[in-house]
């Protein structure tokens, strides 16, 4: 990634500003509380089955899980899971006969188009993984990059079931020579009259991601809902949302990344204010990250006394080692305890810190450490698209106790 002087100066400024603000909890609270949405929007028809009380509808194609709605038992319920569509979803009739959905596999020795029924014969794997939009946390970047102002809720921990991509590749004779990237293509019908490359959802990830990838037909124990990519989705554990192609109709292995705009110029780590270009790092692997989900004082002050401060922590591609919680915006830290089953390195873990709280103002923060001793960063670098924000300071939760 190229670091321009402008980029580093901006970083420095952002860092200084929040450190100073950090000294005054009240001011931080003010800066970090999301402005109340003008009016709660209704759920659009294609996701009318979601729980309206547990989500924030930004637009018909951007729906966020409320911070208080993640629960305390690892898996994110499907009716609360966030939604993000770059294009209008294909017609719901594609899930009428799920087994008939077809995906073309290219860049293998024996390229073939396989139905979901065919895939079911080739292998079976279940993986718990965090699905997180590349722009989750964008709303916390101080320089206000354009795009949906997601806070923490464009993420969820989901159980996927399907066939390992590597099993499909093996069944088709292995990779053709020269494969360096795996490219997935979404099955949307593209609007007529414009260059398909400018709108299609087609993403490439490095070949190293193939080993963990699934072609999934089930989510959280149910047939994959149409809104989440049913009948078939390419799941790339550890990679941010956009790399997990819904209604996947093609998986291709090749020497180069796709030249679709969403890969070439979209989802790049560009300097703040600048557009993306292929020389910049693509938005691929996620970072170690955590945040507090409760208690919140959304519905009035938290009652003084013993409380269980809880949240979620993810290692993205690595297992977790430790989670710390702060009550004073990061001045002092306490090691917290992971709760519940460990569903593997791609899942998140719930954590808890029991504390007795006296009446007052608190700034609840958390910072996770992965198995390779990487700590969650205090500030993620500002970037043009507002991607991959994992900074613990901006994700802190102001709470009033009375
Ligand atoms: N085919 C297709 N796949 C897609 C998208 C899309 O618009 N079309 N959006 C991507 C983005 S940006 C995200 S964050 C996730 C959202 O997945 P979800 O709607 O199941 O939560 O899907 C990704 N896969
Ligand atoms: Mo996304």
Short mmCIF file of C-alpha atoms and ligand atoms in Angstrom, two decimals:
data_model
loop_
_atom_site.label_atom_id
_atom_site.label_comp_id
_atom_site.label_asym_id
_atom_site.label_seq_id
_atom_site.Cartn_x
_atom_site.Cartn_y
_atom_site.Cartn_z
CA UNK A 1 0.00 0.00 0.00
CA UNK A 2 1.42 3.40 -0.90
CA UNK A 3 1.44 5.91 1.95
CA UNK A 4 1.16 9.47 0.73
CA UNK A 5 2.16 12.36 3.00
CA UNK A 6 -1.45 13.49 3.02
CA UNK A 7 -2.56 10.10 4.24
CA UNK A 8 -0.17 10.03 7.18
CA UNK A 9 -0.84 13.64 8.14
CA UNK A 10 -4.55 12.98 8.25
CA UNK A 11 -3.94 9.93 10.41
CA UNK A 12 -1.88 11.87 12.82
CA UNK A 13 -4.47 14.60 13.11
CA UNK A 14 -7.32 12.19 13.61
CA UNK A 15 -5.32 10.42 16.32
CA UNK A 16 -4.47 13.60 18.18
CA UNK A 17 -8.00 14.88 18.07
CA UNK A 18 -9.50 11.74 19.58
CA UNK A 19 -6.82 11.46 22.25
CA UNK A 20 -7.59 14.95 23.45
CA UNK A 21 -11.31 14.29 23.31
CA UNK A 22 -10.67 11.05 25.21
CA UNK A 23 -9.75 13.12 28.25
CA UNK A 24 -13.32 14.37 28.52
CA UNK A 25 -15.74 11.50 28.58
CA UNK A 26 -18.73 13.73 28.03
CA UNK A 27 -17.30 15.16 24.84
CA UNK A 28 -16.44 11.72 23.51
CA UNK A 29 -19.94 10.59 24.30
CA UNK A 30 -21.32 13.46 22.32
CA UNK A 31 -19.07 12.84 19.33
CA UNK A 32 -19.73 9.11 19.26
CA UNK A 33 -23.42 8.91 19.77
CA UNK A 34 -24.95 8.38 16.35
CA UNK A 35 -27.41 11.15 15.54
CA UNK A 36 -30.92 9.80 15.97
CA UNK A 37 -32.35 8.63 12.68
CA UNK A 38 -34.97 11.05 11.46
CA UNK A 39 -37.66 8.40 11.19
CA UNK A 40 -37.49 4.63 11.49
CA UNK A 41 -37.99 3.23 8.00
CA UNK A 42 -40.12 0.16 7.35
CA UNK A 43 -38.51 -3.10 6.21
CA UNK A 44 -38.65 -3.54 2.42
CA UNK A 45 -40.80 -6.48 1.22
CA UNK A 46 -37.91 -8.85 0.37
CA UNK A 47 -36.84 -8.86 4.02
CA UNK A 48 -40.25 -8.36 5.60
CA UNK A 49 -39.49 -11.45 7.70
CA UNK A 50 -36.70 -9.64 9.61
CA UNK A 51 -37.44 -8.45 13.14
CA UNK A 52 -38.09 -4.69 12.74
CA UNK A 53 -37.44 -4.00 16.43
CA UNK A 54 -33.88 -5.37 16.19
CA UNK A 55 -32.58 -3.64 13.06
CA UNK A 56 -31.91 -0.16 11.71
CA UNK A 57 -33.16 0.34 8.15
CA UNK A 58 -30.76 2.83 6.53
CA UNK A 59 -32.15 2.17 3.02
CA UNK A 60 -33.92 -0.74 1.32
CA UNK A 61 -30.49 -2.27 0.56
CA UNK A 62 -28.62 -1.37 3.75
CA UNK A 63 -30.06 -2.75 6.99
CA UNK A 64 -28.04 -2.90 10.19
CA UNK A 65 -28.36 -5.01 13.35
CA UNK A 66 -28.88 -2.87 16.46
CA UNK A 67 -25.97 -2.94 18.86
CA UNK A 68 -28.24 -4.19 21.62
CA UNK A 69 -29.58 -6.98 19.35
CA UNK A 70 -26.56 -9.28 19.08
CA UNK A 71 -27.63 -11.29 22.10
CA UNK A 72 -25.20 -13.22 24.27
CA UNK A 73 -25.09 -16.64 22.60
CA UNK A 74 -22.58 -16.39 19.71
CA UNK A 75 -24.74 -16.97 16.65
CA UNK A 76 -26.56 -13.99 15.17
CA UNK A 77 -30.20 -14.90 14.56
CA UNK A 78 -31.01 -14.75 10.86
CA UNK A 79 -33.92 -12.37 11.40
CA UNK A 80 -31.52 -9.82 12.91
CA UNK A 81 -28.57 -10.27 10.54
CA UNK A 82 -27.61 -7.20 8.49
CA UNK A 83 -28.34 -6.87 4.76
CA UNK A 84 -26.30 -5.17 2.08
CA UNK A 85 -27.02 -5.30 -1.64
CA UNK A 86 -25.01 -3.41 -4.24
CA UNK A 87 -27.59 -4.24 -6.91
CA UNK A 88 -31.26 -5.21 -6.76
CA UNK A 89 -31.39 -8.91 -5.79
CA UNK A 90 -32.43 -11.43 -8.46
CA UNK A 91 -36.07 -12.50 -8.48
CA UNK A 92 -37.07 -14.61 -5.50
CA UNK A 93 -38.17 -17.37 -7.93
CA UNK A 94 -34.51 -18.51 -8.00
CA UNK A 95 -35.08 -20.28 -4.70
CA UNK A 96 -38.16 -22.18 -5.91
CA UNK A 97 -35.95 -25.06 -7.04
CA UNK A 98 -32.73 -24.68 -5.08
CA UNK A 99 -31.05 -27.86 -6.25
CA UNK A 100 -31.36 -26.73 -9.86
CA UNK A 101 -29.29 -23.54 -9.40
CA UNK A 102 -26.11 -23.77 -11.44
CA UNK A 103 -22.59 -22.48 -10.95
CA UNK A 104 -19.86 -22.53 -13.61
CA UNK A 105 -16.44 -23.61 -12.35
CA UNK A 106 -13.62 -22.26 -14.55
CA UNK A 107 -9.83 -22.34 -14.39
CA UNK A 108 -9.76 -26.00 -13.38
CA UNK A 109 -8.53 -28.91 -15.51
CA UNK A 110 -12.08 -30.04 -16.31
CA UNK A 111 -14.25 -26.92 -16.29
CA UNK A 112 -17.93 -27.68 -15.75
CA UNK A 113 -21.22 -26.19 -14.77
CA UNK A 114 -22.53 -27.89 -11.64
CA UNK A 115 -25.96 -27.76 -10.05
CA UNK A 116 -26.45 -27.42 -6.31
CA UNK A 117 -27.59 -31.08 -6.41
CA UNK A 118 -24.22 -32.01 -7.99
CA UNK A 119 -22.33 -29.98 -5.38
CA UNK A 120 -24.09 -31.79 -2.55
CA UNK A 121 -22.45 -35.00 -3.75
CA UNK A 122 -18.94 -33.58 -3.73
CA UNK A 123 -18.35 -32.72 -0.10
CA UNK A 124 -19.79 -31.29 3.08
CA UNK A 125 -18.40 -28.87 5.62
CA UNK A 126 -19.82 -26.54 8.27
CA UNK A 127 -17.99 -23.37 9.27
CA UNK A 128 -18.93 -20.68 11.75
CA UNK A 129 -17.69 -17.35 10.42
CA UNK A 130 -18.19 -13.65 10.94
CA UNK A 131 -19.80 -11.95 7.98
CA UNK A 132 -18.91 -8.27 8.20
CA UNK A 133 -19.40 -5.52 5.65
CA UNK A 134 -16.12 -3.91 4.62
CA UNK A 135 -17.68 -0.58 5.67
CA UNK A 136 -18.82 -1.68 9.13
CA UNK A 137 -17.70 1.05 11.55
CA UNK A 138 -17.55 3.67 8.77
CA UNK A 139 -19.82 5.89 10.85
CA UNK A 140 -17.03 6.16 13.44
CA UNK A 141 -14.35 7.55 11.13
CA UNK A 142 -13.71 11.15 12.15
CA UNK A 143 -13.27 12.37 8.56
CA UNK A 144 -16.81 11.19 7.62
CA UNK A 145 -16.14 9.23 4.41
CA UNK A 146 -19.20 8.92 2.19
CA UNK A 147 -21.23 5.72 2.25
CA UNK A 148 -23.59 4.09 4.72
CA UNK A 149 -22.73 5.24 8.27
CA UNK A 150 -22.67 1.73 9.70
CA UNK A 151 -21.78 1.61 13.38
CA UNK A 152 -21.23 -1.94 14.71
CA UNK A 153 -24.18 -3.77 13.18
CA UNK A 154 -23.12 -4.58 9.62
CA UNK A 155 -21.78 -7.85 11.00
CA UNK A 156 -22.93 -11.15 12.39
CA UNK A 157 -21.61 -14.59 13.31
CA UNK A 158 -23.20 -17.21 11.12
CA UNK A 159 -23.03 -20.98 10.65
CA UNK A 160 -22.54 -21.85 6.99
CA UNK A 161 -22.94 -25.29 5.52
CA UNK A 162 -21.93 -26.37 2.03
CA UNK A 163 -19.16 -27.93 0.00
CA UNK A 164 -15.51 -26.86 0.39
CA UNK A 165 -14.36 -25.12 -2.79
CA UNK A 166 -11.16 -27.19 -2.66
CA UNK A 167 -13.28 -30.38 -2.89
CA UNK A 168 -15.02 -29.05 -5.99
CA UNK A 169 -11.66 -28.16 -7.52
CA UNK A 170 -10.28 -31.61 -6.71
CA UNK A 171 -13.31 -33.27 -8.29
CA UNK A 172 -12.68 -31.29 -11.48
CA UNK A 173 -9.07 -32.41 -11.84
CA UNK A 174 -7.40 -29.66 -9.81
CA UNK A 175 -6.47 -26.08 -10.69
CA UNK A 176 -5.35 -25.18 -14.18
CA UNK A 177 -1.82 -23.78 -14.38
CA UNK A 178 -1.16 -20.24 -13.28
CA UNK A 179 -4.07 -19.74 -10.87
CA UNK A 180 -3.39 -16.92 -8.43
CA UNK A 181 -6.88 -15.59 -7.71
CA UNK A 182 -10.34 -17.01 -7.08
CA UNK A 183 -13.11 -14.91 -8.63
CA UNK A 184 -16.80 -15.19 -7.74
CA UNK A 185 -19.60 -13.69 -9.82
CA UNK A 186 -23.02 -12.72 -8.48
CA UNK A 187 -26.16 -13.91 -10.27
CA UNK A 188 -27.96 -10.58 -10.49
CA UNK A 189 -29.64 -9.59 -13.73
CA UNK A 190 -27.74 -6.52 -14.84
CA UNK A 191 -29.52 -3.38 -15.97
CA UNK A 192 -29.54 -3.10 -19.77
CA UNK A 193 -27.67 -0.40 -21.67
CA UNK A 194 -24.65 0.02 -19.37
CA UNK A 195 -21.25 -1.61 -19.32
CA UNK A 196 -21.77 -4.76 -17.21
CA UNK A 197 -18.26 -4.39 -15.71
CA UNK A 198 -19.29 -1.07 -14.19
CA UNK A 199 -22.01 -2.60 -12.00
CA UNK A 200 -21.60 -6.36 -11.72
CA UNK A 201 -20.77 -7.87 -8.35
CA UNK A 202 -17.65 -9.86 -9.17
CA UNK A 203 -14.79 -10.12 -6.72
CA UNK A 204 -11.38 -11.75 -6.71
CA UNK A 205 -9.54 -12.96 -3.63
CA UNK A 206 -6.03 -14.40 -3.43
CA UNK A 207 -5.80 -18.14 -3.99
CA UNK A 208 -4.77 -18.66 -0.35
CA UNK A 209 -8.41 -17.99 0.60
CA UNK A 210 -9.61 -21.06 -1.31
CA UNK A 211 -8.61 -23.52 1.39
CA UNK A 212 -11.29 -22.20 3.77
CA UNK A 213 -13.94 -21.19 1.22
CA UNK A 214 -17.32 -22.86 0.91
CA UNK A 215 -20.09 -22.93 -1.63
CA UNK A 216 -22.83 -22.72 0.97
CA UNK A 217 -26.51 -23.60 0.65
CA UNK A 218 -27.44 -23.47 4.34
CA UNK A 219 -27.19 -20.72 6.96
CA UNK A 220 -27.91 -21.08 10.67
CA UNK A 221 -29.53 -24.47 10.09
CA UNK A 222 -31.92 -23.40 7.34
CA UNK A 223 -31.83 -23.26 3.56
CA UNK A 224 -29.89 -20.09 2.70
CA UNK A 225 -32.46 -17.27 2.52
CA UNK A 226 -32.73 -15.55 -0.83
CA UNK A 227 -31.88 -12.19 0.77
CA UNK A 228 -28.58 -13.65 2.04
CA UNK A 229 -27.61 -15.18 -1.30
CA UNK A 230 -29.71 -18.32 -1.67
CA UNK A 231 -29.69 -20.76 -3.34
CA UNK A 232 -25.86 -20.65 -3.25
CA UNK A 233 -23.24 -18.32 -1.80
CA UNK A 234 -19.47 -18.21 -2.00
CA UNK A 235 -18.31 -17.85 1.60
CA UNK A 236 -14.71 -16.73 2.15
CA UNK A 237 -14.12 -16.95 5.91
CA UNK A 238 -12.00 -14.13 7.33
CA UNK A 239 -12.62 -11.90 4.29
CA UNK A 240 -14.90 -8.87 4.48
CA UNK A 241 -18.52 -8.98 3.31
CA UNK A 242 -18.15 -7.98 -0.33
CA UNK A 243 -15.94 -10.99 -1.01
CA UNK A 244 -18.77 -13.35 -0.03
CA UNK A 245 -20.70 -13.51 -3.28
CA UNK A 246 -24.45 -14.08 -3.06
CA UNK A 247 -26.40 -16.07 -5.67
CA UNK A 248 -23.02 -17.13 -7.04
CA UNK A 249 -23.18 -18.26 -10.65
CA UNK A 250 -19.50 -18.55 -11.49
CA UNK A 251 -16.28 -19.35 -9.66
CA UNK A 252 -13.17 -18.87 -11.78
CA UNK A 253 -9.49 -19.40 -11.05
CA UNK A 254 -7.00 -17.32 -12.98
CA UNK A 255 -3.78 -15.36 -13.08
CA UNK A 256 -5.35 -11.94 -12.65
CA UNK A 257 -8.01 -10.16 -10.62
CA UNK A 258 -11.29 -9.36 -12.35
CA UNK A 259 -11.45 -5.97 -14.07
CA UNK A 260 -14.98 -5.36 -12.78
CA UNK A 261 -15.18 -1.87 -11.25
CA UNK A 262 -16.10 -3.26 -7.82
CA UNK A 263 -12.63 -4.87 -7.77
CA UNK A 264 -10.56 -2.46 -9.82
CA UNK A 265 -11.52 0.82 -8.22
CA UNK A 266 -14.10 -0.19 -5.61
CA UNK A 267 -13.13 -1.58 -2.19
CA UNK A 268 -9.54 -0.33 -2.29
CA UNK A 269 -7.64 1.20 0.62
CA UNK A 270 -7.35 4.61 -1.03
CA UNK A 271 -6.08 7.73 0.72
CA UNK A 272 -8.83 9.80 2.39
CA UNK A 273 -10.81 11.77 -0.14
CA UNK A 274 -9.25 9.93 -3.08
CA UNK A 275 -10.75 7.37 -5.43
CA UNK A 276 -9.61 3.78 -5.56
CA UNK A 277 -7.20 2.37 -8.10
CA UNK A 278 -5.65 -1.06 -8.68
CA UNK A 279 -2.29 -0.06 -7.17
CA UNK A 280 -3.89 0.16 -3.73
CA UNK A 281 -4.50 -2.74 -1.36
CA UNK A 282 -7.81 -4.54 -2.06
CA UNK A 283 -10.22 -4.89 0.85
CA UNK A 284 -9.77 -8.57 1.69
CA UNK A 285 -8.92 -9.95 5.13
CA UNK A 286 -10.57 -8.36 8.13
CA UNK A 287 -8.73 -7.26 11.27
CA UNK A 288 -8.87 -8.32 14.91
CA UNK A 289 -11.76 -6.38 16.42
CA UNK A 290 -14.21 -6.29 19.31
CA UNK A 291 -16.90 -4.10 20.74
CA UNK A 292 -19.20 -3.88 23.74
CA UNK A 293 -22.90 -4.65 23.22
CA UNK A 294 -24.26 -4.04 26.68
CA UNK A 295 -25.45 -2.92 29.02
CA UNK A 296 -26.54 0.20 27.17
CA UNK A 297 -28.33 3.23 28.54
CA UNK A 298 -30.38 3.56 25.34
CA UNK A 299 -33.66 3.03 27.16
CA UNK A 300 -32.64 5.05 30.25
CA UNK A 301 -29.77 4.82 32.74
CA UNK A 302 -28.35 1.42 33.71
CA UNK A 303 -29.22 0.50 37.30
CA UNK A 304 -26.25 0.82 39.67
CA UNK A 305 -24.88 -2.40 41.17
CA UNK A 306 -23.58 -5.62 39.66
CA UNK A 307 -23.70 -5.64 35.85
CA UNK A 308 -22.36 -8.02 33.24
CA UNK A 309 -20.51 -6.00 30.61
CA UNK A 310 -20.58 -8.07 27.45
CA UNK A 311 -19.63 -7.90 23.79
CA UNK A 312 -18.13 -9.77 20.87
CA UNK A 313 -14.54 -10.27 19.75
CA UNK A 314 -13.24 -11.64 16.48
CA UNK A 315 -9.80 -12.62 15.27
CA UNK A 316 -10.95 -12.50 11.61
CA UNK A 317 -8.53 -15.13 10.30
CA UNK A 318 -6.84 -15.99 13.60
CA UNK A 319 -7.92 -17.45 16.91
CA UNK A 320 -8.32 -15.11 19.87
CA UNK A 321 -6.06 -15.06 22.87
CA UNK A 322 -7.32 -12.32 25.14
CA UNK A 323 -9.95 -9.64 25.61
CA UNK A 324 -9.71 -6.56 27.82
CA UNK A 325 -12.46 -4.20 28.89
CA UNK A 326 -12.15 -0.59 30.02
CA UNK A 327 -14.73 1.45 31.90
CA UNK A 328 -12.90 4.75 31.50
CA UNK A 329 -12.37 5.05 27.76
CA UNK A 330 -9.10 3.15 27.71
CA UNK A 331 -7.22 4.70 30.63
CA UNK A 332 -7.28 1.42 32.57
CA UNK A 333 -8.02 -2.11 31.33
CA UNK A 334 -9.35 -5.30 32.94
CA UNK A 335 -8.99 -8.74 31.41
CA UNK A 336 -12.45 -10.13 30.63
CA UNK A 337 -13.55 -13.75 30.11
CA UNK A 338 -14.66 -15.43 26.90
CA UNK A 339 -18.08 -17.08 27.26
CA UNK A 340 -19.57 -20.10 25.53
CA UNK A 341 -18.30 -22.42 22.84
CA UNK A 342 -15.29 -21.64 20.69
CA UNK A 343 -16.58 -22.15 17.15
CA UNK A 344 -13.18 -21.76 15.54
CA UNK A 345 -10.93 -18.97 14.34
CA UNK A 346 -13.40 -17.47 11.86
CA UNK A 347 -16.23 -17.10 14.40
CA UNK A 348 -16.48 -14.40 17.00
CA UNK A 349 -16.59 -15.04 20.72
CA UNK A 350 -18.78 -13.49 23.32
CA UNK A 351 -17.05 -12.07 26.39
CA UNK A 352 -18.10 -10.82 29.79
CA UNK A 353 -16.71 -8.71 32.62
CA UNK A 354 -18.81 -8.64 35.80
CA UNK A 355 -18.43 -5.31 37.61
CA UNK A 356 -20.17 -3.35 40.32
CA UNK A 357 -20.94 0.10 38.92
CA UNK A 358 -21.62 3.17 41.03
CA UNK A 359 -23.80 5.92 39.59
CA UNK A 360 -21.92 7.99 37.02
CA UNK A 361 -20.76 8.24 33.43
CA UNK A 362 -18.72 5.42 31.91
CA UNK A 363 -17.05 4.89 28.56
CA UNK A 364 -17.07 1.14 27.91
CA UNK A 365 -14.36 -0.02 25.53
CA UNK A 366 -12.85 -3.36 24.62
CA UNK A 367 -9.69 -4.46 22.85
CA UNK A 368 -9.00 -7.97 21.63
CA UNK A 369 -5.71 -9.76 21.04
CA UNK A 370 -5.29 -12.62 18.58
CA UNK A 371 -3.27 -15.81 18.97
CA UNK A 372 -0.31 -14.17 17.27
CA UNK A 373 -0.30 -11.41 19.91
CA UNK A 374 -1.69 -8.72 17.60
CA UNK A 375 -3.79 -6.25 19.58
CA UNK A 376 -6.85 -4.60 18.11
CA UNK A 377 -5.70 -1.13 17.08
CA UNK A 378 -6.72 2.06 18.87
CA UNK A 379 -7.34 3.84 15.55
CA UNK A 380 -7.75 2.31 12.10
CA UNK A 381 -6.24 4.38 9.30
CA UNK A 382 -8.70 6.76 7.65
CA UNK A 383 -9.27 5.80 4.01
CA UNK A 384 -11.36 7.03 1.12
CA UNK A 385 -14.01 4.33 1.32
CA UNK A 386 -14.22 4.23 5.11
CA UNK A 387 -13.33 0.53 5.10
CA UNK A 388 -12.13 -1.85 7.80
CA UNK A 389 -12.62 0.32 10.88
CA UNK A 390 -11.61 -1.73 13.89
CA UNK A 391 -10.29 1.01 16.16
CA UNK A 392 -11.32 0.38 19.76
CA UNK A 393 -11.51 4.02 20.77
CA UNK A 394 -14.15 5.10 18.29
CA UNK A 395 -16.22 1.98 18.98
CA UNK A 396 -16.45 2.71 22.73
CA UNK A 397 -19.92 2.86 24.26
CA UNK A 398 -20.91 5.73 26.55
CA UNK A 399 -23.15 4.56 29.39
CA UNK A 400 -24.97 6.38 32.17
CA UNK A 401 -25.44 4.53 35.47
CA UNK A 402 -27.90 5.78 38.08
N1 LIG B 1 -24.17 -11.11 -5.52
C1 LIG B 1 -23.91 -10.23 -4.56
N2 LIG B 1 -23.12 -10.59 -3.54
C2 LIG B 1 -22.84 -9.72 -2.55
C3 LIG B 1 -23.34 -8.40 -2.58
C4 LIG B 1 -24.18 -8.03 -3.66
O1 LIG B 1 -24.67 -6.90 -3.78
N3 LIG B 1 -24.44 -8.98 -4.64
N4 LIG B 1 -23.03 -7.51 -1.58
C5 LIG B 1 -21.79 -7.80 -0.81
C6 LIG B 1 -21.62 -6.99 0.36
S1 LIG B 1 -21.00 -5.43 0.13
C7 LIG B 1 -21.84 -7.47 1.63
S2 LIG B 1 -21.47 -6.57 2.99
C8 LIG B 1 -22.46 -8.78 1.82
C9 LIG B 1 -23.77 -8.63 2.58
O2 LIG B 1 -24.32 -9.89 2.85
P1 LIG B 1 -25.75 -10.02 3.51
O3 LIG B 1 -26.70 -9.13 2.76
O4 LIG B 1 -26.10 -11.49 3.44
O5 LIG B 1 -25.63 -9.57 4.93
O6 LIG B 1 -22.71 -9.47 0.60
C10 LIG B 1 -21.75 -9.27 -0.41
N5 LIG B 1 -22.06 -10.13 -1.51
MO1 LIG B 2 -20.38 -4.62 2.30
#
